[in-house]
Amino acid sequence: MNSKILYDIRDYKIIRCQPEPKGSAGLPSIEALFKSARIPEGEKQHYNTITVDREYLTNQAQKELRIVGSGEIKAINKPNISLNINKVDKYNFEIIINITNTIESDNFDKVIVDIEGIDIPIAITNNQGTQSINLAESGEYTIRVDDNRFMNDVSVKVVV
Amino acid sequence: MSKLQAMQQEDGSIKLIKSNQKVTEENAKLAQKLDYITKEEMIEAIKKIADKVGVEVSFTYDNLKNDI
């Protein structure tokens, strides 16, 4: 079943996504999407639509897809991120980030990792990054990445 | 505010330690506890001295502390 996405042509942000309803109604029109998203008349020239061949509601499309392309516009899956923790010794660890399912034009230079409310930036080169950390206090730490550039959120618990 | 703060190390690693706020909270609790212990010790010392000198002393603290 197909879905129609309404996106902003200025920043490629996905605004609305509606799947094709069951029956013979067909995909929603652009006007129907404008109405659903409450786009004012004077703003409509900043938006366009694209069709994808799966069923998505807006939240899922915004979480999983991105609009790319300069000539031919496409909606594709966002890249995936993985977070691994390598234990060096009792207090020292290595955070290892890997980004997959990228396209040629992607150029990720940094990913922010959250450790118990502290933001740690990790430099990324060729879709990989590593950061050594020292956890001086005993306890349980949750290390996570929640970044809407990626399809998935990741979280790892470390016990010192 | 987080209970942790991050410190960049010379070798490029990042060290996470207790935040200043967390340390202050812990110190305040310790100081309260110490204050209580110090009061007890001082009163004991004064009672011993009073006993040696042959003077009777009593403390309001002794009467009220068991109400805590």
PDB file of C-alpha atoms in Angstrom:
ATOM      1  CA  MET A   1       0.000   0.000   0.000  1.00  0.00           C
ATOM      2  CA  ASN A   2       1.413   3.432  -0.927  1.00  0.00           C
ATOM      3  CA  SER A   3       1.632   6.593   1.147  1.00  0.00           C
ATOM      4  CA  LYS A   4       1.899  10.232   0.159  1.00  0.00           C
ATOM      5  CA  ILE A   5       4.336  12.512   1.950  1.00  0.00           C
ATOM      6  CA  LEU A   6       4.034  16.289   2.162  1.00  0.00           C
ATOM      7  CA  TYR A   7       7.445  17.899   2.641  1.00  0.00           C
ATOM      8  CA  ASP A   8       8.941  21.373   2.842  1.00  0.00           C
ATOM      9  CA  ILE A   9      11.050  22.010  -0.278  1.00  0.00           C
ATOM     10  CA  ARG A  10      13.269  24.459   1.614  1.00  0.00           C
ATOM     11  CA  ASP A  11      14.665  21.996   4.166  1.00  0.00           C
ATOM     12  CA  TYR A  12      13.131  18.669   3.040  1.00  0.00           C
ATOM     13  CA  LYS A  13      11.384  18.309   6.353  1.00  0.00           C
ATOM     14  CA  ILE A  14       8.544  15.765   6.329  1.00  0.00           C
ATOM     15  CA  ILE A  15       5.362  17.533   7.397  1.00  0.00           C
ATOM     16  CA  ARG A  16       2.607  14.953   6.862  1.00  0.00           C
ATOM     17  CA  CYS A  17       2.271  11.420   5.591  1.00  0.00           C
ATOM     18  CA  GLN A  18      -0.952   9.645   4.820  1.00  0.00           C
ATOM     19  CA  PRO A  19      -1.338   6.096   3.523  1.00  0.00           C
ATOM     20  CA  GLU A  20      -3.694   5.177   0.721  1.00  0.00           C
ATOM     21  CA  PRO A  21      -7.032   4.317   2.323  1.00  0.00           C
ATOM     22  CA  LYS A  22      -8.525   0.880   1.702  1.00  0.00           C
ATOM     23  CA  GLY A  23     -11.046   0.809  -1.091  1.00  0.00           C
ATOM     24  CA  SER A  24     -11.059   2.847  -4.265  1.00  0.00           C
ATOM     25  CA  ALA A  25     -10.386   6.329  -2.888  1.00  0.00           C
ATOM     26  CA  GLY A  26      -6.740   6.472  -3.984  1.00  0.00           C
ATOM     27  CA  LEU A  27      -3.926   8.457  -2.415  1.00  0.00           C
ATOM     28  CA  PRO A  28      -4.827  11.753  -0.712  1.00  0.00           C
ATOM     29  CA  SER A  29      -4.445  14.872  -2.837  1.00  0.00           C
ATOM     30  CA  ILE A  30      -1.915  17.573  -2.077  1.00  0.00           C
ATOM     31  CA  GLU A  31      -4.792  19.823  -1.037  1.00  0.00           C
ATOM     32  CA  ALA A  32      -5.963  17.199   1.455  1.00  0.00           C
ATOM     33  CA  LEU A  33      -2.450  17.104   2.931  1.00  0.00           C
ATOM     34  CA  PHE A  34      -2.303  20.929   3.056  1.00  0.00           C
ATOM     35  CA  LYS A  35      -5.593  20.905   4.945  1.00  0.00           C
ATOM     36  CA  SER A  36      -4.426  18.199   7.367  1.00  0.00           C
ATOM     37  CA  ALA A  37      -1.191  20.102   8.035  1.00  0.00           C
ATOM     38  CA  ARG A  38      -2.985  23.485   8.197  1.00  0.00           C
ATOM     39  CA  ILE A  39      -0.695  25.101   5.649  1.00  0.00           C
ATOM     40  CA  PRO A  40      -1.799  28.694   4.967  1.00  0.00           C
ATOM     41  CA  GLU A  41      -2.593  29.603   1.332  1.00  0.00           C
ATOM     42  CA  GLY A  42       0.402  31.923   1.092  1.00  0.00           C
ATOM     43  CA  GLU A  43       2.818  29.183   2.173  1.00  0.00           C
ATOM     44  CA  LYS A  44       1.727  26.394  -0.149  1.00  0.00           C
ATOM     45  CA  GLN A  45       4.388  27.121  -2.775  1.00  0.00           C
ATOM     46  CA  HIS A  46       7.030  25.956  -0.284  1.00  0.00           C
ATOM     47  CA  TYR A  47       5.715  22.391  -0.200  1.00  0.00           C
ATOM     48  CA  ASN A  48       5.564  19.395  -2.477  1.00  0.00           C
ATOM     49  CA  THR A  49       4.606  15.753  -2.262  1.00  0.00           C
ATOM     50  CA  ILE A  50       6.255  12.433  -2.965  1.00  0.00           C
ATOM     51  CA  THR A  51       4.841   8.926  -2.952  1.00  0.00           C
ATOM     52  CA  VAL A  52       6.418   5.948  -1.183  1.00  0.00           C
ATOM     53  CA  ASP A  53       5.514   2.327  -1.646  1.00  0.00           C
ATOM     54  CA  ARG A  54       4.812   1.460   1.996  1.00  0.00           C
ATOM     55  CA  GLU A  55       2.202   2.393   4.562  1.00  0.00           C
ATOM     56  CA  TYR A  56       3.340   5.178   6.872  1.00  0.00           C
ATOM     57  CA  LEU A  57       1.638   7.557   9.227  1.00  0.00           C
ATOM     58  CA  THR A  58       3.310  10.908   9.867  1.00  0.00           C
ATOM     59  CA  ASN A  59       5.244   9.997  13.035  1.00  0.00           C
ATOM     60  CA  GLN A  60       6.703   6.845  11.524  1.00  0.00           C
ATOM     61  CA  ALA A  61       7.655   8.607   8.287  1.00  0.00           C
ATOM     62  CA  GLN A  62       9.350  11.409  10.233  1.00  0.00           C
ATOM     63  CA  LYS A  63      11.237   8.898  12.361  1.00  0.00           C
ATOM     64  CA  GLU A  64      12.350   6.521   9.613  1.00  0.00           C
ATOM     65  CA  LEU A  65      12.537   8.445   6.329  1.00  0.00           C
ATOM     66  CA  ARG A  66      14.335  11.396   4.855  1.00  0.00           C
ATOM     67  CA  ILE A  67      13.844  13.298   1.600  1.00  0.00           C
ATOM     68  CA  VAL A  68      16.981  13.500  -0.525  1.00  0.00           C
ATOM     69  CA  GLY A  69      18.075  14.490  -4.023  1.00  0.00           C
ATOM     70  CA  SER A  70      18.507  17.664  -6.022  1.00  0.00           C
ATOM     71  CA  GLY A  71      17.300  16.556  -9.443  1.00  0.00           C
ATOM     72  CA  GLU A  72      15.333  13.450  -8.677  1.00  0.00           C
ATOM     73  CA  ILE A  73      13.736  13.673  -5.238  1.00  0.00           C
ATOM     74  CA  LYS A  74      13.388  10.453  -3.267  1.00  0.00           C
ATOM     75  CA  ALA A  75      12.213   9.367   0.160  1.00  0.00           C
ATOM     76  CA  ILE A  76      14.682   6.868   1.597  1.00  0.00           C
ATOM     77  CA  ASN A  77      15.422   5.313   4.980  1.00  0.00           C
ATOM     78  CA  LYS A  78      17.538   7.339   7.342  1.00  0.00           C
ATOM     79  CA  PRO A  79      20.948   5.889   8.233  1.00  0.00           C
ATOM     80  CA  ASN A  80      21.324   3.511  11.191  1.00  0.00           C
ATOM     81  CA  ILE A  81      23.574   4.120  14.159  1.00  0.00           C
ATOM     82  CA  SER A  82      25.180   1.528  16.421  1.00  0.00           C
ATOM     83  CA  LEU A  83      26.668   2.156  19.856  1.00  0.00           C
ATOM     84  CA  ASN A  84      29.138  -0.278  21.386  1.00  0.00           C
ATOM     85  CA  ILE A  85      31.050  -0.022  24.631  1.00  0.00           C
ATOM     86  CA  ASN A  86      34.466  -1.603  24.941  1.00  0.00           C
ATOM     87  CA  LYS A  87      35.681  -2.102  28.544  1.00  0.00           C
ATOM     88  CA  VAL A  88      39.372  -1.259  28.908  1.00  0.00           C
ATOM     89  CA  ASP A  89      39.554  -1.731  32.680  1.00  0.00           C
ATOM     90  CA  LYS A  90      37.399  -1.158  35.782  1.00  0.00           C
ATOM     91  CA  TYR A  91      36.881   2.578  35.196  1.00  0.00           C
ATOM     92  CA  ASN A  92      37.908   3.107  31.569  1.00  0.00           C
ATOM     93  CA  PHE A  93      35.744   2.443  28.534  1.00  0.00           C
ATOM     94  CA  GLU A  94      35.667   3.169  24.835  1.00  0.00           C
ATOM     95  CA  ILE A  95      32.502   4.342  23.142  1.00  0.00           C
ATOM     96  CA  ILE A  96      32.389   3.156  19.531  1.00  0.00           C
ATOM     97  CA  ILE A  97      29.930   4.643  17.054  1.00  0.00           C
ATOM     98  CA  ASN A  98      29.180   3.209  13.620  1.00  0.00           C
ATOM     99  CA  ILE A  99      26.829   4.702  11.064  1.00  0.00           C
ATOM    100  CA  THR A 100      25.505   2.527   8.248  1.00  0.00           C
ATOM    101  CA  ASN A 101      23.084   2.796   5.355  1.00  0.00           C
ATOM    102  CA  THR A 102      24.415   6.184   4.343  1.00  0.00           C
ATOM    103  CA  ILE A 103      24.457   7.797   0.908  1.00  0.00           C
ATOM    104  CA  GLU A 104      27.335   9.457  -0.922  1.00  0.00           C
ATOM    105  CA  SER A 105      26.308  12.975   0.017  1.00  0.00           C
ATOM    106  CA  ASP A 106      26.195  12.206   3.767  1.00  0.00           C
ATOM    107  CA  ASN A 107      28.927  13.858   5.792  1.00  0.00           C
ATOM    108  CA  PHE A 108      28.474  13.215   9.511  1.00  0.00           C
ATOM    109  CA  ASP A 109      31.157  15.021  11.491  1.00  0.00           C
ATOM    110  CA  LYS A 110      29.830  14.642  15.026  1.00  0.00           C
ATOM    111  CA  VAL A 111      27.403  12.600  17.111  1.00  0.00           C
ATOM    112  CA  ILE A 112      26.307  13.639  20.600  1.00  0.00           C
ATOM    113  CA  VAL A 113      26.203  10.825  23.152  1.00  0.00           C
ATOM    114  CA  ASP A 114      24.271  11.343  26.396  1.00  0.00           C
ATOM    115  CA  ILE A 115      25.734   9.856  29.578  1.00  0.00           C
ATOM    116  CA  GLU A 116      23.426  10.407  32.551  1.00  0.00           C
ATOM    117  CA  GLY A 117      22.435  13.847  31.300  1.00  0.00           C
ATOM    118  CA  ILE A 118      25.902  14.901  30.154  1.00  0.00           C
ATOM    119  CA  ASP A 119      26.343  15.530  26.402  1.00  0.00           C
ATOM    120  CA  ILE A 120      29.592  14.113  25.044  1.00  0.00           C
ATOM    121  CA  PRO A 121      30.386  15.033  21.415  1.00  0.00           C
ATOM    122  CA  ILE A 122      32.125  12.300  19.436  1.00  0.00           C
ATOM    123  CA  ALA A 123      33.961  13.239  16.244  1.00  0.00           C
ATOM    124  CA  ILE A 124      32.965  11.097  13.258  1.00  0.00           C
ATOM    125  CA  THR A 125      35.229  10.258  10.311  1.00  0.00           C
ATOM    126  CA  ASN A 126      34.122   7.938   7.526  1.00  0.00           C
ATOM    127  CA  ASN A 127      30.960   7.164   9.504  1.00  0.00           C
ATOM    128  CA  GLN A 128      32.870   5.939  12.569  1.00  0.00           C
ATOM    129  CA  GLY A 129      33.899   7.511  15.839  1.00  0.00           C
ATOM    130  CA  THR A 130      35.524   6.496  19.115  1.00  0.00           C
ATOM    131  CA  GLN A 131      35.767   8.244  22.462  1.00  0.00           C
ATOM    132  CA  SER A 132      37.581   7.088  25.593  1.00  0.00           C
ATOM    133  CA  ILE A 133      35.793   7.779  28.859  1.00  0.00           C
ATOM    134  CA  ASN A 134      36.739   7.383  32.481  1.00  0.00           C
ATOM    135  CA  LEU A 135      33.832   6.717  34.848  1.00  0.00           C
ATOM    136  CA  ALA A 136      35.352   7.704  38.179  1.00  0.00           C
ATOM    137  CA  GLU A 137      32.367   6.847  40.393  1.00  0.00           C
ATOM    138  CA  SER A 138      30.943   3.386  40.934  1.00  0.00           C
ATOM    139  CA  GLY A 139      27.386   2.972  39.746  1.00  0.00           C
ATOM    140  CA  GLU A 140      25.220   2.303  36.740  1.00  0.00           C
ATOM    141  CA  TYR A 141      25.454   4.568  33.708  1.00  0.00           C
ATOM    142  CA  THR A 142      23.088   4.747  30.757  1.00  0.00           C
ATOM    143  CA  ILE A 143      24.835   5.789  27.553  1.00  0.00           C
ATOM    144  CA  ARG A 144      22.522   6.690  24.699  1.00  0.00           C
ATOM    145  CA  VAL A 145      22.118   8.394  21.356  1.00  0.00           C
ATOM    146  CA  ASP A 146      18.781   9.999  20.510  1.00  0.00           C
ATOM    147  CA  ASP A 147      19.360  11.792  17.208  1.00  0.00           C
ATOM    148  CA  ASN A 148      16.664  12.302  14.597  1.00  0.00           C
ATOM    149  CA  ARG A 149      19.230  12.108  11.787  1.00  0.00           C
ATOM    150  CA  PHE A 150      19.164   8.353  12.359  1.00  0.00           C
ATOM    151  CA  MET A 151      16.409   5.798  12.044  1.00  0.00           C
ATOM    152  CA  ASN A 152      17.038   4.229  15.451  1.00  0.00           C
ATOM    153  CA  ASP A 153      17.765   5.353  18.998  1.00  0.00           C
ATOM    154  CA  VAL A 154      20.397   3.348  20.876  1.00  0.00           C
ATOM    155  CA  SER A 155      21.071   2.858  24.543  1.00  0.00           C
ATOM    156  CA  VAL A 156      23.627   0.823  26.519  1.00  0.00           C
ATOM    157  CA  LYS A 157      23.980   0.371  30.294  1.00  0.00           C
ATOM    158  CA  VAL A 158      27.431   0.262  31.862  1.00  0.00           C
ATOM    159  CA  VAL A 159      28.049  -0.823  35.442  1.00  0.00           C
ATOM    160  CA  VAL A 160      31.182   0.336  37.260  1.00  0.00           C
TER     161      VAL A 160
ATOM    162  CA  MET B   1      21.432  19.852  36.968  1.00  0.00           C
ATOM    163  CA  SER B   2      23.186  16.504  36.358  1.00  0.00           C
ATOM    164  CA  LYS B   3      24.830  14.646  39.219  1.00  0.00           C
ATOM    165  CA  LEU B   4      27.910  14.334  36.975  1.00  0.00           C
ATOM    166  CA  GLN B   5      30.263  16.701  35.198  1.00  0.00           C
ATOM    167  CA  ALA B   6      32.688  15.981  32.356  1.00  0.00           C
ATOM    168  CA  MET B   7      36.385  16.887  32.349  1.00  0.00           C
ATOM    169  CA  GLN B   8      38.530  16.713  29.227  1.00  0.00           C
ATOM    170  CA  GLN B   9      41.834  14.930  29.943  1.00  0.00           C
ATOM    171  CA  GLU B  10      45.184  15.620  28.303  1.00  0.00           C
ATOM    172  CA  ASP B  11      45.143  12.271  26.530  1.00  0.00           C
ATOM    173  CA  GLY B  12      41.828  13.138  24.825  1.00  0.00           C
ATOM    174  CA  SER B  13      39.707  10.954  27.088  1.00  0.00           C
ATOM    175  CA  ILE B  14      36.772  12.377  29.018  1.00  0.00           C
ATOM    176  CA  LYS B  15      36.494  11.803  32.747  1.00  0.00           C
ATOM    177  CA  LEU B  16      33.071  11.881  34.403  1.00  0.00           C
ATOM    178  CA  ILE B  17      33.092  12.851  38.080  1.00  0.00           C
ATOM    179  CA  LYS B  18      30.526  13.939  40.624  1.00  0.00           C
ATOM    180  CA  SER B  19      29.217  17.411  39.824  1.00  0.00           C
ATOM    181  CA  ASN B  20      29.944  20.301  42.205  1.00  0.00           C
ATOM    182  CA  GLN B  21      26.277  20.350  43.160  1.00  0.00           C
ATOM    183  CA  LYS B  22      26.339  16.649  44.062  1.00  0.00           C
ATOM    184  CA  VAL B  23      29.527  17.060  46.124  1.00  0.00           C
ATOM    185  CA  THR B  24      27.997  20.066  47.931  1.00  0.00           C
ATOM    186  CA  GLU B  25      24.847  18.081  48.776  1.00  0.00           C
ATOM    187  CA  GLU B  26      26.909  15.180  50.126  1.00  0.00           C
ATOM    188  CA  ASN B  27      29.110  17.522  52.152  1.00  0.00           C
ATOM    189  CA  ALA B  28      26.059  19.257  53.642  1.00  0.00           C
ATOM    190  CA  LYS B  29      24.680  15.886  54.797  1.00  0.00           C
ATOM    191  CA  LEU B  30      28.052  14.905  56.244  1.00  0.00           C
ATOM    192  CA  ALA B  31      28.368  18.261  58.017  1.00  0.00           C
ATOM    193  CA  GLN B  32      24.925  17.822  59.596  1.00  0.00           C
ATOM    194  CA  LYS B  33      25.862  14.346  60.762  1.00  0.00           C
ATOM    195  CA  LEU B  34      29.217  15.646  62.080  1.00  0.00           C
ATOM    196  CA  ASP B  35      27.474  18.501  63.866  1.00  0.00           C
ATOM    197  CA  TYR B  36      25.256  16.004  65.664  1.00  0.00           C
ATOM    198  CA  ILE B  37      28.219  13.795  66.633  1.00  0.00           C
ATOM    199  CA  THR B  38      30.276  16.805  67.795  1.00  0.00           C
ATOM    200  CA  LYS B  39      27.455  17.992  70.065  1.00  0.00           C
ATOM    201  CA  GLU B  40      27.261  14.562  71.693  1.00  0.00           C
ATOM    202  CA  GLU B  41      31.029  14.441  72.239  1.00  0.00           C
ATOM    203  CA  MET B  42      31.222  17.943  73.672  1.00  0.00           C
ATOM    204  CA  ILE B  43      28.401  17.277  76.118  1.00  0.00           C
ATOM    205  CA  GLU B  44      30.072  14.045  77.257  1.00  0.00           C
ATOM    206  CA  ALA B  45      33.361  15.896  77.815  1.00  0.00           C
ATOM    207  CA  ILE B  46      31.653  18.658  79.798  1.00  0.00           C
ATOM    208  CA  LYS B  47      29.823  16.092  81.955  1.00  0.00           C
ATOM    209  CA  LYS B  48      33.125  14.339  82.758  1.00  0.00           C
ATOM    210  CA  ILE B  49      34.753  17.618  83.731  1.00  0.00           C
ATOM    211  CA  ALA B  50      31.742  18.667  85.817  1.00  0.00           C
ATOM    212  CA  ASP B  51      31.826  15.320  87.556  1.00  0.00           C
ATOM    213  CA  LYS B  52      35.509  15.740  88.464  1.00  0.00           C
ATOM    214  CA  VAL B  53      34.937  19.290  89.715  1.00  0.00           C
ATOM    215  CA  GLY B  54      31.853  18.231  91.622  1.00  0.00           C
ATOM    216  CA  VAL B  55      29.406  20.403  89.771  1.00  0.00           C
ATOM    217  CA  GLU B  56      26.033  19.288  88.503  1.00  0.00           C
ATOM    218  CA  VAL B  57      25.182  20.059  84.927  1.00  0.00           C
ATOM    219  CA  SER B  58      22.202  19.246  82.766  1.00  0.00           C
ATOM    220  CA  PHE B  59      21.565  19.948  79.100  1.00  0.00           C
ATOM    221  CA  THR B  60      18.322  20.801  77.303  1.00  0.00           C
ATOM    222  CA  TYR B  61      19.802  18.830  74.403  1.00  0.00           C
ATOM    223  CA  ASP B  62      19.719  15.638  76.488  1.00  0.00           C
ATOM    224  CA  ASN B  63      16.048  16.106  77.254  1.00  0.00           C
ATOM    225  CA  LEU B  64      15.027  16.848  73.668  1.00  0.00           C
ATOM    226  CA  LYS B  65      17.352  14.718  71.545  1.00  0.00           C
ATOM    227  CA  ASN B  66      15.274  11.580  71.896  1.00  0.00           C
ATOM    228  CA  ASP B  67      12.367  13.441  70.336  1.00  0.00           C
ATOM    229  CA  ILE B  68      14.315  13.674  67.027  1.00  0.00           C
TER     230      ILE B  68
END
